[in-house]
Amino acid sequence: MVRRIFQMCMEGRGPQQIANQLRADNVLTPTAYKKQQGRSTPNPVPKDPYGWQDSSVVKILERREYTGCTVNFKTYTNSIWDKKQRETPIEKRAVFPGTHERIIEDDVFEKVQMIRQQRHRMTRTGRSSIFSGLVCCADCGSKMQYGSSNNGDFAQDFFDCSLHKKHREKCGGHFIRVKVLEQLVLKHMQLVMGYILRHEDYFQTVMEQQMKLESAEKLQVIRKQLSRDEKRIAELKRLFIKIYEDNASGRLSDERFDMLSQSYEAEQKQLEAEVITLRQDIEVQERQNENIEKFIQKAHKYVGIETLDPYALRELVQAIYVDAPDKSSGKRRQSIHIKYDGMGFIPLDELMKGETA
């Protein structure tokens, strides 16, 4: 059931939609299931054993333990006098991998967390698109919003640049029909999957070279920023000691000390959070070869794909960038650029040219 909940999220369904589906299928809630199995639970027996709530779905989707790890220090208290339980930031929790059998793969869990952060826009008719949250304007980088016609015709559903809709002078129109977008994405995915099937070793070599160059540039920038942040954190610690000594000796008033200490603490917390993010970015860049191998494994599952389903889209694609239409030939032509998950942009045209040369 946990796998099914994660799959429905990967297909683009929100917590409320998932809860509605579980209710319709008469799936027992976690508390009702525990009671049926004779297991103890602090929660009272629900009146409706199938009465799933979106909050229960959210807790399941955010529970990292399903990846086979143990997570400690989820909450903390400020002191023995203030015993209120507060949630520890995710980056400061202690995670011990491989402590029990996994239910969900790491990449699926991380993908679901990304999906949860995205906004899935629904039209007034209650429809949503499998592309919601993935489509961006190639010129300004803004998200493209999903919309539909008033007559309810699915063939008229579209995406348009959100910045263009608000400020037409800042970005041109990037309007594209959903059916056209689906055709372009499916065709591109078919070509990529087919090429990997025919030339897996060469594909891996080319992508390793490309990602190595990209990683080298990114790592240089990230490490410089990390060094600056770490130096500033060390400086803030020295400054805090100095103002404490100045306050104790009477050279700095209590009011001034409070103002400076709050400012330094706020800056230090912000920098420490940024340092964690930068270190994670470095780890990601250093694991590029692993990402290529994972992507190739996923690609083998979709060789010969004929229709675009939501799960395949979310598993393989990170973002889709839509160009402005080109009408110079007298016909409306439009191109897209797909950023694949863990891979970035695949130079498909160059690979295909090499194949036919």
Short mmCIF file of C-alpha atoms in Angstrom, two decimals, residues 99-327:
data_model
loop_
_atom_site.label_atom_id
_atom_site.label_comp_id
_atom_site.label_asym_id
_atom_site.label_seq_id
_atom_site.Cartn_x
_atom_site.Cartn_y
_atom_site.Cartn_z
CA THR A 99 18.97 -0.70 9.09
CA HIS A 100 15.97 -2.66 7.73
CA GLU A 101 14.39 -3.80 4.49
CA ARG A 102 13.47 -0.95 2.17
CA ILE A 103 10.01 -0.47 0.64
CA ILE A 104 10.81 2.58 -1.53
CA GLU A 105 13.95 3.23 -3.60
CA ASP A 106 15.98 6.34 -2.71
CA ASP A 107 15.54 8.00 -6.11
CA VAL A 108 11.74 7.48 -5.97
CA PHE A 109 11.60 8.99 -2.47
CA GLU A 110 13.66 12.03 -3.51
CA LYS A 111 11.59 12.46 -6.66
CA VAL A 112 8.38 12.45 -4.61
CA GLN A 113 9.80 15.15 -2.32
CA MET A 114 10.48 17.29 -5.40
CA ILE A 115 6.97 16.66 -6.73
CA ARG A 116 5.50 17.66 -3.36
CA GLN A 117 7.22 21.05 -3.63
CA GLN A 118 5.78 21.71 -7.06
CA ARG A 119 2.42 23.38 -7.56
CA HIS A 120 -0.02 21.37 -9.65
CA ARG A 121 -2.43 23.84 -11.19
CA MET A 122 -6.01 22.71 -11.84
CA THR A 123 -8.39 24.37 -14.25
CA ARG A 124 -11.88 25.49 -13.32
CA THR A 125 -13.15 22.19 -14.72
CA GLY A 126 -11.10 20.29 -12.10
CA ARG A 127 -8.63 18.90 -14.65
CA SER A 128 -4.88 18.86 -14.26
CA SER A 129 -2.04 17.83 -16.55
CA ILE A 130 0.69 15.22 -16.11
CA PHE A 131 3.09 18.01 -17.14
CA SER A 132 2.06 20.40 -14.33
CA GLY A 133 5.11 21.69 -12.47
CA LEU A 134 7.53 20.47 -15.14
CA VAL A 135 7.05 22.94 -17.99
CA CYS A 136 9.16 26.14 -18.09
CA CYS A 137 9.67 29.02 -20.49
CA ALA A 138 12.97 28.60 -22.34
CA ASP A 139 13.55 32.38 -22.47
CA CYS A 140 12.75 33.69 -18.97
CA GLY A 141 12.76 30.40 -17.03
CA SER A 142 9.32 31.02 -15.50
CA LYS A 143 6.90 28.17 -14.92
CA MET A 144 4.30 27.73 -17.63
CA GLN A 145 0.73 27.58 -16.36
CA TYR A 146 -1.80 24.97 -17.39
CA GLY A 147 -5.14 26.07 -18.80
CA SER A 148 -8.11 24.79 -20.78
CA SER A 149 -10.89 26.14 -22.96
CA ASN A 150 -14.35 26.91 -21.62
CA ASN A 151 -16.00 24.32 -23.87
CA GLY A 152 -14.26 21.43 -22.09
CA ASP A 153 -12.43 20.19 -25.19
CA PHE A 154 -9.31 18.29 -24.02
CA ALA A 155 -7.62 18.97 -27.37
CA GLN A 156 -7.57 22.69 -26.51
CA ASP A 157 -5.68 22.33 -23.21
CA PHE A 158 -2.48 24.38 -23.19
CA PHE A 159 0.50 25.77 -21.28
CA ASP A 160 1.53 29.43 -21.38
CA CYS A 161 4.37 31.40 -19.79
CA SER A 162 3.26 32.79 -16.41
CA LEU A 163 5.46 35.89 -16.78
CA HIS A 164 4.00 36.60 -20.24
CA LYS A 165 0.47 36.41 -18.85
CA LYS A 166 1.31 38.98 -16.16
CA HIS A 167 3.79 41.21 -18.00
CA ARG A 168 3.62 40.80 -21.76
CA GLU A 169 6.45 43.28 -22.30
CA LYS A 170 8.92 41.16 -20.26
CA CYS A 171 8.55 37.87 -22.14
CA GLY A 172 7.00 36.82 -25.43
CA GLY A 173 4.29 34.20 -25.78
CA HIS A 174 5.35 30.56 -25.44
CA PHE A 175 1.86 29.11 -25.78
CA ILE A 176 1.83 25.37 -26.58
CA ARG A 177 -1.00 22.83 -26.77
CA VAL A 178 -0.78 19.91 -24.35
CA LYS A 179 -1.32 17.42 -27.17
CA VAL A 180 1.62 18.94 -29.11
CA LEU A 181 3.80 18.92 -25.99
CA GLU A 182 2.93 15.27 -25.36
CA GLN A 183 3.89 14.31 -28.93
CA LEU A 184 7.23 16.16 -28.74
CA VAL A 185 8.16 14.74 -25.33
CA LEU A 186 7.19 11.18 -26.27
CA LYS A 187 9.16 11.37 -29.52
CA HIS A 188 12.26 12.69 -27.73
CA MET A 189 12.04 9.99 -25.04
CA GLN A 190 11.61 7.28 -27.69
CA LEU A 191 14.72 8.50 -29.52
CA VAL A 192 16.79 8.65 -26.31
CA MET A 193 15.67 5.20 -25.11
CA GLY A 194 16.26 3.72 -28.56
CA TYR A 195 19.73 5.23 -28.83
CA ILE A 196 20.73 3.87 -25.41
CA LEU A 197 19.55 0.42 -26.46
CA ARG A 198 21.73 0.53 -29.60
CA HIS A 199 24.81 2.37 -28.25
CA GLU A 200 24.80 2.10 -24.46
CA ASP A 201 28.58 2.15 -23.97
CA TYR A 202 29.12 5.13 -26.31
CA PHE A 203 26.20 7.00 -24.73
CA GLN A 204 27.71 6.50 -21.28
CA THR A 205 31.13 7.70 -22.46
CA VAL A 206 29.72 10.87 -24.09
CA MET A 207 27.57 11.73 -21.08
CA GLU A 208 30.45 11.12 -18.65
CA GLN A 209 32.63 13.57 -20.63
CA GLN A 210 29.87 16.18 -20.82
CA MET A 211 28.95 15.92 -17.16
CA LYS A 212 32.60 15.93 -16.11
CA LEU A 213 33.10 19.31 -17.80
CA GLU A 214 29.88 20.70 -16.33
CA SER A 215 30.72 19.33 -12.87
CA ALA A 216 34.23 20.83 -12.91
CA GLU A 217 32.81 24.32 -13.52
CA LYS A 218 30.03 23.91 -10.93
CA LEU A 219 32.38 22.42 -8.33
CA GLN A 220 34.77 25.35 -8.68
CA VAL A 221 31.97 27.85 -8.03
CA ILE A 222 30.44 25.80 -5.19
CA ARG A 223 33.76 25.24 -3.40
CA LYS A 224 34.63 28.95 -3.56
CA GLN A 225 31.26 29.85 -2.03
CA LEU A 226 31.67 27.12 0.59
CA SER A 227 35.09 28.47 1.55
CA ARG A 228 33.70 32.02 1.88
CA ASP A 229 30.80 30.82 4.04
CA GLU A 230 33.04 28.76 6.33
CA LYS A 231 35.42 31.71 6.80
CA ARG A 232 32.52 34.00 7.64
CA ILE A 233 31.10 31.49 10.17
CA ALA A 234 34.50 31.33 11.90
CA GLU A 235 34.65 35.15 11.89
CA LEU A 236 31.16 35.41 13.40
CA LYS A 237 32.19 33.08 16.22
CA ARG A 238 35.17 35.32 16.98
CA LEU A 239 32.96 38.42 16.83
CA PHE A 240 30.45 36.87 19.22
CA ILE A 241 33.21 36.11 21.74
CA LYS A 242 34.48 39.70 21.43
CA ILE A 243 31.09 41.36 22.01
CA TYR A 244 30.47 39.00 24.95
CA GLU A 245 33.75 40.10 26.54
CA ASP A 246 32.98 43.76 25.76
CA ASN A 247 29.55 43.42 27.36
CA ALA A 248 30.96 41.69 30.44
CA SER A 249 33.57 44.45 30.88
CA GLY A 250 31.01 47.22 30.42
CA ARG A 251 32.40 48.50 27.10
CA LEU A 252 29.20 47.40 25.31
CA SER A 253 25.68 48.07 26.59
CA ASP A 254 23.20 45.22 27.08
CA GLU A 255 20.91 46.71 24.45
CA ARG A 256 23.71 46.92 21.88
CA PHE A 257 24.90 43.41 22.80
CA ASP A 258 21.41 41.96 22.27
CA MET A 259 21.06 43.64 18.89
CA LEU A 260 24.49 42.47 17.65
CA SER A 261 24.17 38.93 19.01
CA GLN A 262 20.76 38.45 17.36
CA SER A 263 22.14 39.75 14.07
CA TYR A 264 25.21 37.47 14.25
CA GLU A 265 23.13 34.43 15.24
CA ALA A 266 20.67 34.96 12.39
CA GLU A 267 23.51 35.33 9.87
CA GLN A 268 25.30 32.28 11.28
CA LYS A 269 22.17 30.10 11.02
CA GLN A 270 21.63 31.22 7.44
CA LEU A 271 25.24 30.47 6.52
CA GLU A 272 25.22 27.07 8.26
CA ALA A 273 22.11 26.08 6.29
CA GLU A 274 23.80 27.26 3.09
CA VAL A 275 26.95 25.26 3.93
CA ILE A 276 24.86 22.09 4.30
CA THR A 277 23.23 22.74 0.92
CA LEU A 278 26.60 23.43 -0.75
CA ARG A 279 28.11 20.23 0.65
CA GLN A 280 25.12 18.29 -0.63
CA ASP A 281 25.61 19.92 -4.05
CA ILE A 282 29.25 18.81 -4.04
CA GLU A 283 28.19 15.23 -3.26
CA VAL A 284 25.70 15.33 -6.12
CA GLN A 285 28.31 16.59 -8.58
CA GLU A 286 30.79 13.92 -7.46
CA ARG A 287 28.23 11.16 -8.03
CA GLN A 288 27.58 11.94 -11.69
CA ASN A 289 28.76 8.56 -13.01
CA GLU A 290 26.39 6.85 -10.60
CA ASN A 291 23.55 9.02 -11.94
CA ILE A 292 24.33 7.95 -15.53
CA GLU A 293 24.21 4.27 -14.61
CA LYS A 294 20.90 4.74 -12.77
CA PHE A 295 19.42 6.60 -15.72
CA ILE A 296 20.47 3.85 -18.14
CA GLN A 297 18.81 1.27 -15.90
CA LYS A 298 15.60 3.31 -15.91
CA ALA A 299 15.84 3.78 -19.69
CA HIS A 300 15.86 0.02 -20.28
CA LYS A 301 12.42 -0.17 -18.63
CA TYR A 302 10.95 2.19 -21.21
CA VAL A 303 12.51 0.92 -24.45
CA GLY A 304 9.69 0.69 -26.99
CA ILE A 305 7.45 3.08 -25.03
CA GLU A 306 4.35 3.89 -27.10
CA THR A 307 2.35 6.12 -24.78
CA LEU A 308 3.44 8.68 -22.24
CA ASP A 309 2.24 7.75 -18.74
CA PRO A 310 2.66 10.01 -15.69
CA TYR A 311 4.99 7.64 -13.81
CA ALA A 312 7.46 7.34 -16.69
CA LEU A 313 7.42 11.11 -17.17
CA ARG A 314 8.14 11.86 -13.50
CA GLU A 315 10.76 9.12 -13.22
CA LEU A 316 12.78 10.28 -16.22
CA VAL A 317 12.18 14.02 -16.64
CA GLN A 318 13.19 16.87 -14.35
CA ALA A 319 12.01 19.81 -16.45
CA ILE A 320 10.80 20.70 -19.96
CA TYR A 321 11.75 24.06 -21.51
CA VAL A 322 9.54 25.39 -24.31
CA ASP A 323 10.88 27.74 -26.99
CA ALA A 324 8.86 30.55 -28.50
CA PRO A 325 7.18 29.45 -31.76
CA ASP A 326 9.09 30.07 -35.00
CA LYS A 327 6.85 31.31 -37.85
#
